[in-house]
CSV table of C-alpha atoms and ligand atoms in Angstrom, one decimal:
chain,number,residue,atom,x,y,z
Q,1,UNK,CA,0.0,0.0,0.0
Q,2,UNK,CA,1.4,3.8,-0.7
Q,3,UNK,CA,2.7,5.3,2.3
Q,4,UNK,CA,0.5,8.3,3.8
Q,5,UNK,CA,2.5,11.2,2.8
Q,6,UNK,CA,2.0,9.8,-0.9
Q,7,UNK,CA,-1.6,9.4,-0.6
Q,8,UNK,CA,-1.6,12.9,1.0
Q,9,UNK,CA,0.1,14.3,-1.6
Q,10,UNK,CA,-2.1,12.5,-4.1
Q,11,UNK,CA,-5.1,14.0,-2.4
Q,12,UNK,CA,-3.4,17.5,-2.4
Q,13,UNK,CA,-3.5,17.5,-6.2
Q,14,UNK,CA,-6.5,16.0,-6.6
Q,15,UNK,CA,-8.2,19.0,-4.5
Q,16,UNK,CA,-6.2,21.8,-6.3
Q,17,UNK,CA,-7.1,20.0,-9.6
Q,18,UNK,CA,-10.6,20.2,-8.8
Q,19,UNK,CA,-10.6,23.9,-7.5
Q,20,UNK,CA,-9.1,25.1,-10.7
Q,21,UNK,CA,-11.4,23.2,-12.7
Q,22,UNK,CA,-13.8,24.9,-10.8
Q,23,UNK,CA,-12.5,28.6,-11.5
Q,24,UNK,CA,-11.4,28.4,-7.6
Q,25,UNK,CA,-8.1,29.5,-5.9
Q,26,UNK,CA,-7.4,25.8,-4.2
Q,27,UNK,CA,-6.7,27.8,-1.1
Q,28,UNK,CA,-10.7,28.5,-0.3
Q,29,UNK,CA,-10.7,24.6,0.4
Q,30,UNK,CA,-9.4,23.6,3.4
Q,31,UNK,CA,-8.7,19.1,3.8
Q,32,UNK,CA,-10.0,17.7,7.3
Q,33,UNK,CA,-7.7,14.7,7.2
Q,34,UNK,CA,-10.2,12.0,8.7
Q,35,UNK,CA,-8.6,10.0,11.3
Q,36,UNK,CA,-10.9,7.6,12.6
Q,37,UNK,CA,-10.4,4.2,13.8
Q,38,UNK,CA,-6.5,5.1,12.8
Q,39,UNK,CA,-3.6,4.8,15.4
Q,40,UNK,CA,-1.7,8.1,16.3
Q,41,UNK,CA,1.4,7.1,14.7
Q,42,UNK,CA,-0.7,7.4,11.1
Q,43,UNK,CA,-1.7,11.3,12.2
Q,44,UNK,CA,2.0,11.6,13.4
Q,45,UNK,CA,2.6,10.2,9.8
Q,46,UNK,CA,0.1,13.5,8.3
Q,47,UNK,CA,1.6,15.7,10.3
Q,48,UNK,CA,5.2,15.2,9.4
Q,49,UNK,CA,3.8,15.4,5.3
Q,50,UNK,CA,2.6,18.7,6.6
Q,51,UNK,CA,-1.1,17.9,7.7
Q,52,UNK,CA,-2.3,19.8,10.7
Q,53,UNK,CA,-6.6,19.7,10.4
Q,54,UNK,CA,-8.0,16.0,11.6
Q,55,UNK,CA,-11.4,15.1,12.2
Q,56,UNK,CA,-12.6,12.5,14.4
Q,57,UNK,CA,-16.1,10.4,15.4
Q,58,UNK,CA,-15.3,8.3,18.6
Q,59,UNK,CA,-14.6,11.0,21.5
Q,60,UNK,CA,-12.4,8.5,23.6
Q,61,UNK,CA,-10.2,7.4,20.5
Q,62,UNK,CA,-10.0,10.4,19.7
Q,63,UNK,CA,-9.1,11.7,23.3
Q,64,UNK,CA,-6.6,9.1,22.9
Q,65,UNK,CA,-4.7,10.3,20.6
Q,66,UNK,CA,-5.0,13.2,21.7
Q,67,UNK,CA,-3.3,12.6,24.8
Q,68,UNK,CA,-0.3,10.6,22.7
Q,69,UNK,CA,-0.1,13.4,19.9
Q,70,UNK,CA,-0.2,16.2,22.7
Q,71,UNK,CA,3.6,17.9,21.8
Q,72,UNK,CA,2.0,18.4,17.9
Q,73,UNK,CA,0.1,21.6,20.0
Q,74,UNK,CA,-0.5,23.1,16.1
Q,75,UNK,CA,-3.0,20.5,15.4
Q,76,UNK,CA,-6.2,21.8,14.6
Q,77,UNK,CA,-8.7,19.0,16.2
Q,78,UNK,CA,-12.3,18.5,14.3
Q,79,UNK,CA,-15.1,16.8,15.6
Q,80,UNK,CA,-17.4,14.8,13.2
Q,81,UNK,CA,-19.3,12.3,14.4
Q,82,UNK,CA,-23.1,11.6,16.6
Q,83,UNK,CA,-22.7,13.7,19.5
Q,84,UNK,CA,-24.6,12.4,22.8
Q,85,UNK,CA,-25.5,14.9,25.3
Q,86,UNK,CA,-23.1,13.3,27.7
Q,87,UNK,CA,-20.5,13.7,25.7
Q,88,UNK,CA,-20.4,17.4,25.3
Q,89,UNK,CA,-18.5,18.4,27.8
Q,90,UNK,CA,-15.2,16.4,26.8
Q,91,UNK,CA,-15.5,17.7,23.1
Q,92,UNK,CA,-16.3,21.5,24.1
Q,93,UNK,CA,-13.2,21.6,25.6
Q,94,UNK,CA,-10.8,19.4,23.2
Q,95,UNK,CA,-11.8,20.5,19.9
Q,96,UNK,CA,-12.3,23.8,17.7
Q,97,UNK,CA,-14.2,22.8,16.0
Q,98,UNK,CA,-17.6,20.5,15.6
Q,99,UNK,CA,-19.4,19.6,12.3
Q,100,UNK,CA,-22.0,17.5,13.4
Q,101,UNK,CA,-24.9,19.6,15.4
Q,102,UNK,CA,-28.5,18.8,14.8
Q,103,UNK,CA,-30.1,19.4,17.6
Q,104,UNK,CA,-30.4,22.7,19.6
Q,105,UNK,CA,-30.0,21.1,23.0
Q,106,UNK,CA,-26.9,19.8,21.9
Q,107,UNK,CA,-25.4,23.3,20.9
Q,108,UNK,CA,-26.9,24.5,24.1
Q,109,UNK,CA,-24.3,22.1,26.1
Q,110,UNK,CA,-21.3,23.1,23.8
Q,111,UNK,CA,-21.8,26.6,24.5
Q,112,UNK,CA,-22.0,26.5,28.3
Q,113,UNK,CA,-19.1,23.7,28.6
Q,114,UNK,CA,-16.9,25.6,26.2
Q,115,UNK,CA,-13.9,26.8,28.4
Q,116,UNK,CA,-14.0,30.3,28.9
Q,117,UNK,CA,-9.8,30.5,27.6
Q,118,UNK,CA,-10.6,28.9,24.3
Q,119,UNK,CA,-12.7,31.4,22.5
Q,120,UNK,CA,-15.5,30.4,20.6
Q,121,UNK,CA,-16.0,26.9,19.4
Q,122,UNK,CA,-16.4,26.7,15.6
Q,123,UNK,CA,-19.3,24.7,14.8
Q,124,UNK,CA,-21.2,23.4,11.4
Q,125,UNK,CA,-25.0,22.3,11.1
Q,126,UNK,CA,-25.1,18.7,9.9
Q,127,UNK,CA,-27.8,18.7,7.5
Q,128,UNK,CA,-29.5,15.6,6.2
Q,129,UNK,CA,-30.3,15.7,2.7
Q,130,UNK,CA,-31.5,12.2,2.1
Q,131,UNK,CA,-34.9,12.2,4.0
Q,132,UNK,CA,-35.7,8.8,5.2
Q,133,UNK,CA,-32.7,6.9,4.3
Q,134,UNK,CA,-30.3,8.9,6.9
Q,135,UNK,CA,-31.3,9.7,10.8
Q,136,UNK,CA,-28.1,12.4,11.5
Q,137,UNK,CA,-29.0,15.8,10.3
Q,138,UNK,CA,-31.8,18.8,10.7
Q,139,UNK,CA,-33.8,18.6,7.8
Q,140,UNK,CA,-34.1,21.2,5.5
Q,141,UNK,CA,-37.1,22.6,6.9
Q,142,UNK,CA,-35.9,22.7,10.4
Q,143,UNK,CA,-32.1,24.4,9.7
Q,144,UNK,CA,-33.4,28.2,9.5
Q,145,UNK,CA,-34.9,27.7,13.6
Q,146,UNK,CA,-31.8,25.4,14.6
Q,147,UNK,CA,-29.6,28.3,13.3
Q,148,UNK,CA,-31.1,31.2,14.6
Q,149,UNK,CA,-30.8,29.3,17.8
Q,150,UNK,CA,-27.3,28.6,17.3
Q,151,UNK,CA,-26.5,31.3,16.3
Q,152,UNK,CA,-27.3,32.9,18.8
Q,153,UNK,CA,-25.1,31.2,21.7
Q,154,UNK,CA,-22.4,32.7,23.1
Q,155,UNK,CA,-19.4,30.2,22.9
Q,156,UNK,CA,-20.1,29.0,19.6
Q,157,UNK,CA,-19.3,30.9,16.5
Q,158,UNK,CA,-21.7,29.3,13.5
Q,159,UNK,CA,-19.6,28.9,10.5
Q,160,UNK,CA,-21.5,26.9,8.3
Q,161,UNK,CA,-23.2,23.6,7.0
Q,162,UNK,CA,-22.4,20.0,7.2
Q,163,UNK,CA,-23.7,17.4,5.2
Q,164,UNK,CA,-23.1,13.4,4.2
Q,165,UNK,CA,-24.7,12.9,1.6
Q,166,UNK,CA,-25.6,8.9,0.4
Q,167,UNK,CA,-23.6,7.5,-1.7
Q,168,UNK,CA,-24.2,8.3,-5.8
Q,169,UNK,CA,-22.1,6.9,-8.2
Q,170,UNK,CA,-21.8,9.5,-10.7
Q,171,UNK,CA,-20.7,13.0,-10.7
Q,172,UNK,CA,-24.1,14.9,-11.7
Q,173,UNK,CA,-25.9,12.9,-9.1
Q,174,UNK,CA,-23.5,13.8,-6.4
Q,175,UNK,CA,-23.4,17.4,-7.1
Q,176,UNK,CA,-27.1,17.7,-7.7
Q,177,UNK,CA,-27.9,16.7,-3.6
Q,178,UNK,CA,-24.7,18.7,-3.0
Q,179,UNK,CA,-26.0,21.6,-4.5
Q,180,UNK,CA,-28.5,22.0,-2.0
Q,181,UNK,CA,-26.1,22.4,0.6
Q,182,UNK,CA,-25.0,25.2,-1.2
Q,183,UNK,CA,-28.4,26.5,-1.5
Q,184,UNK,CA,-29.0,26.0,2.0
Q,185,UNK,CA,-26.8,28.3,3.0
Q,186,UNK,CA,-27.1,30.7,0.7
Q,187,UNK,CA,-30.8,31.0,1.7
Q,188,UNK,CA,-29.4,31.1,5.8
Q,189,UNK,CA,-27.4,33.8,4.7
Q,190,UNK,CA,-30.5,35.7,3.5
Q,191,UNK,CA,-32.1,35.8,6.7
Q,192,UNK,CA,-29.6,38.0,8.4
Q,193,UNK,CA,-29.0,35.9,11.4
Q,194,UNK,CA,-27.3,37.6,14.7
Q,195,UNK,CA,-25.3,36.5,17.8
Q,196,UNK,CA,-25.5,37.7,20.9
Q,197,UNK,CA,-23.6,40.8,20.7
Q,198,UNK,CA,-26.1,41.4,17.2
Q,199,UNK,CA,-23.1,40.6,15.1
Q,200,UNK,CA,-23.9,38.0,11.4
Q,201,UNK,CA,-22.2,34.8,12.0
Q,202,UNK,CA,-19.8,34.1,9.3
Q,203,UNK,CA,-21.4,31.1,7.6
Q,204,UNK,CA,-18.1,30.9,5.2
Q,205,UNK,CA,-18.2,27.1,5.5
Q,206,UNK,CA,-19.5,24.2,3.2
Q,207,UNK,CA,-18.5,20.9,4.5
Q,208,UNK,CA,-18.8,18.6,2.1
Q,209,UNK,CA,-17.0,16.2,0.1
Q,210,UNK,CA,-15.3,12.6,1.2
Q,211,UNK,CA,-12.8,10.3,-0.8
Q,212,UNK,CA,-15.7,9.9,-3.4
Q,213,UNK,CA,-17.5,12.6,-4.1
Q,214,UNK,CA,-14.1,14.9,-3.5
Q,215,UNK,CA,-14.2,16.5,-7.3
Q,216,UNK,CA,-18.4,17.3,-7.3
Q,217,UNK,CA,-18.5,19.0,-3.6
Q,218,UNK,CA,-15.4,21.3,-4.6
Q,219,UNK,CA,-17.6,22.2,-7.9
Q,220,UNK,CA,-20.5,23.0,-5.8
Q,221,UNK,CA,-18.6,25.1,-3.7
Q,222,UNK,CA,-17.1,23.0,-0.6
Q,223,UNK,CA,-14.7,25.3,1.8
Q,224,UNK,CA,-13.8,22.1,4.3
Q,225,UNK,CA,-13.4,18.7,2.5
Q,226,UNK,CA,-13.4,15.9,4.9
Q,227,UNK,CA,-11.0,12.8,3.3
Q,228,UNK,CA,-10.2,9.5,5.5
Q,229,UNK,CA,-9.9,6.5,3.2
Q,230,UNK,CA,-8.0,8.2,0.3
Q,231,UNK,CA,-5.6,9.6,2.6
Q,232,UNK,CA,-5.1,6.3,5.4
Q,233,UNK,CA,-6.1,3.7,3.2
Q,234,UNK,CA,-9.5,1.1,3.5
Q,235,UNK,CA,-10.6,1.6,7.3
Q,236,UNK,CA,-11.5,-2.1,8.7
Q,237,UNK,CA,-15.0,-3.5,8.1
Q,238,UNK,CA,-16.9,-3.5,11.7
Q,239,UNK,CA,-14.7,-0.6,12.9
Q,240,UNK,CA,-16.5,2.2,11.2
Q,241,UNK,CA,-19.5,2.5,12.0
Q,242,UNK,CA,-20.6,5.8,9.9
D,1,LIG,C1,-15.5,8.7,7.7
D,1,LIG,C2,-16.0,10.0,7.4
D,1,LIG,C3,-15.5,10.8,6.4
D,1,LIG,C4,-14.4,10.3,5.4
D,1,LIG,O1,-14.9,9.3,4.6
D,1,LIG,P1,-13.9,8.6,3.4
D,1,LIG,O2,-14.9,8.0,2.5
D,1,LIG,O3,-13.1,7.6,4.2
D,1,LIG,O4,-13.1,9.7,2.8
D,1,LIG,C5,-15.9,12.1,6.2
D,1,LIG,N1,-16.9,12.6,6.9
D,1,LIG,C6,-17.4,11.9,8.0
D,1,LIG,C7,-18.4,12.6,8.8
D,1,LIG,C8,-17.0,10.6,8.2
D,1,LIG,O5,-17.6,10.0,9.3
C-alpha cells in the first residue's frame, strides 16, 4: 500500500485540480484529514507530510490520541461524528471545531461547557439531505430555527453547514444533492442571522465532500473537504461504523 504522505500528496493535487477546474483558488478549500479508527502514529505520519486539520467520530479514541499526539500543540482538532448529550463536555473543551450539530439542545451544552480560555467553538450544522434513508442531520425545513438558535449562543461561533450525503455513483448525481447544501446556506445567509452581541455569524463554511465525491463538492462550492480512506487507506469493516 502507498505510504501516507504519498496518498496525501495525491489527495493535495486532486483537491487543487478540482478547485481550478472549478475557476477556484485551491486555497478556499481547506482538507479535514479523517482520522478515525487510525492509530496516532498514522496522524504523526500526516503531520510530518505537513497535515495539521483532523477530524474524528469516537470521542475516547479520539481523546486518545489526543493525549499521545499532545507535543503536535498546532493541530487543529475536528469533531465529526453523533454527539450524545453526555459527551459534550469532553468535546467542548478538546476541539475547535464541531461539524456535526443537529439538535439545539446539543449546541446548548457546547456553548455553556466551552472553556472560557478557548474562545469560541467553531461549529457546522449537519444537514441531512437524504430524508428517510439517513437519521443524523436537521432537515431542510428545520435548519433556519436550529440556526437562529445557534447562532445565537455565546461560545459557539456558526460557520456553516455540514452534510453526508448517500452514496451516488456518478458525478451529476453527487453534485445535484450537493447543491442543496449550497443553496441552503445561501438562503441562511439571507435571513440576516445575529449573535449575541447582534453581530452576522460568518457562515463561510460548506463541509462537504469525502474520498468519493471529493471533485463534485469542490464544484458545488465546498470550503472544508473531509477525506479518511484516500488519505489512510480502507478503514477495517466493523470498525466504522458511519
Ligand atoms: C468517515 C468520514 C469521512 C471520510 O470518509 P472517506 O470516505 O473515508 O473519505 C468524512 N466525513 C465523515 C463525517 C465521516 O464519518
Amino acid at each position: 500500500m502507498p505510504k501516507i504522505d504519498e496518498m496525501l500528496h495525491d489527495v493535495t493535487a486532486r483537491l487543487k485540480r478540482a478547485a481550478e477546474t472549478a475557476g477556484r483558488s485551491p486555497e478556499t478549500v481547506a482538507l479535514v484529514a479523517v482520522s478515525k479508527t487510525r492509530p496516532a502514529s498514522a496522524l504523526a505520519d500526516a503531520y510530518r507530510a505537513g497535515q495539521r486539520r483532523f477530524g474524528e467520530n469516537y470521542l475516547q479514541e479520539a481523546l486518545d490520541k489526543q493525549a499521545a499526539l499532545r507535543e503536535l500543540a498546532d493541530i487543529e482538532w475536528h469533531f465529526i461524528g453523533p454527539i450524545q448529550s453526555n459527551k459534550t463536555r469532553a468535546i467542548a473543551e478538546q476541539f475547535d471545531w464541531v461539524h456535526s450539530i443537529d439538535r439545539e439542545k446539543i449546541a446548548r451544552r457546547l456553548s455553556e461547557q466551552r472553556p472560557a480560555d478557548r474562545g469560541p467553538l467553531q461549529v457546522c450544522l449537519q444537514v441531512n439531505l437524504d430524508g428517510e434513508i439517513s437519521k443524523s442531520g436537521v432537515a431542510l425545513g428545520d435548519l433556519p430555527s436550529l440556526a437562529r438558535a445557534v447562532a445565537a449562543l455565546p461560545h459557539l461561533t456558526l460557520r456553516g453547514l455540514m452534510a453526508i450525503p448517500a452514496p451516488r455513483e456518478n458525478v451529476n448525481d453527487q453534485r445535484a444533492v450537493l447543491a442543496r447544501l449550497r443553496q441552503a446556506l445561501s438562503e441562511l445567509k439571507a435571513l440576516k442571522l445575529a449573535d449575541d452581541q447582534g453581530q452576522p455569524p460568518p457562515l463561510d463554511t460548506l463541509s462537504m465532500g469525502m474520498s468519493a465525491d471529493l471533485e463534485a463538492a469542490i464544484a458545488e462550492g465546498a470550503t472544508m473537504v473531509r477525506v479518511g480512506t484516500d488519505i489512510f487507506g480502507a478503514r477495517e469493516t466493523g470498525q466504522d461504523t458511519l
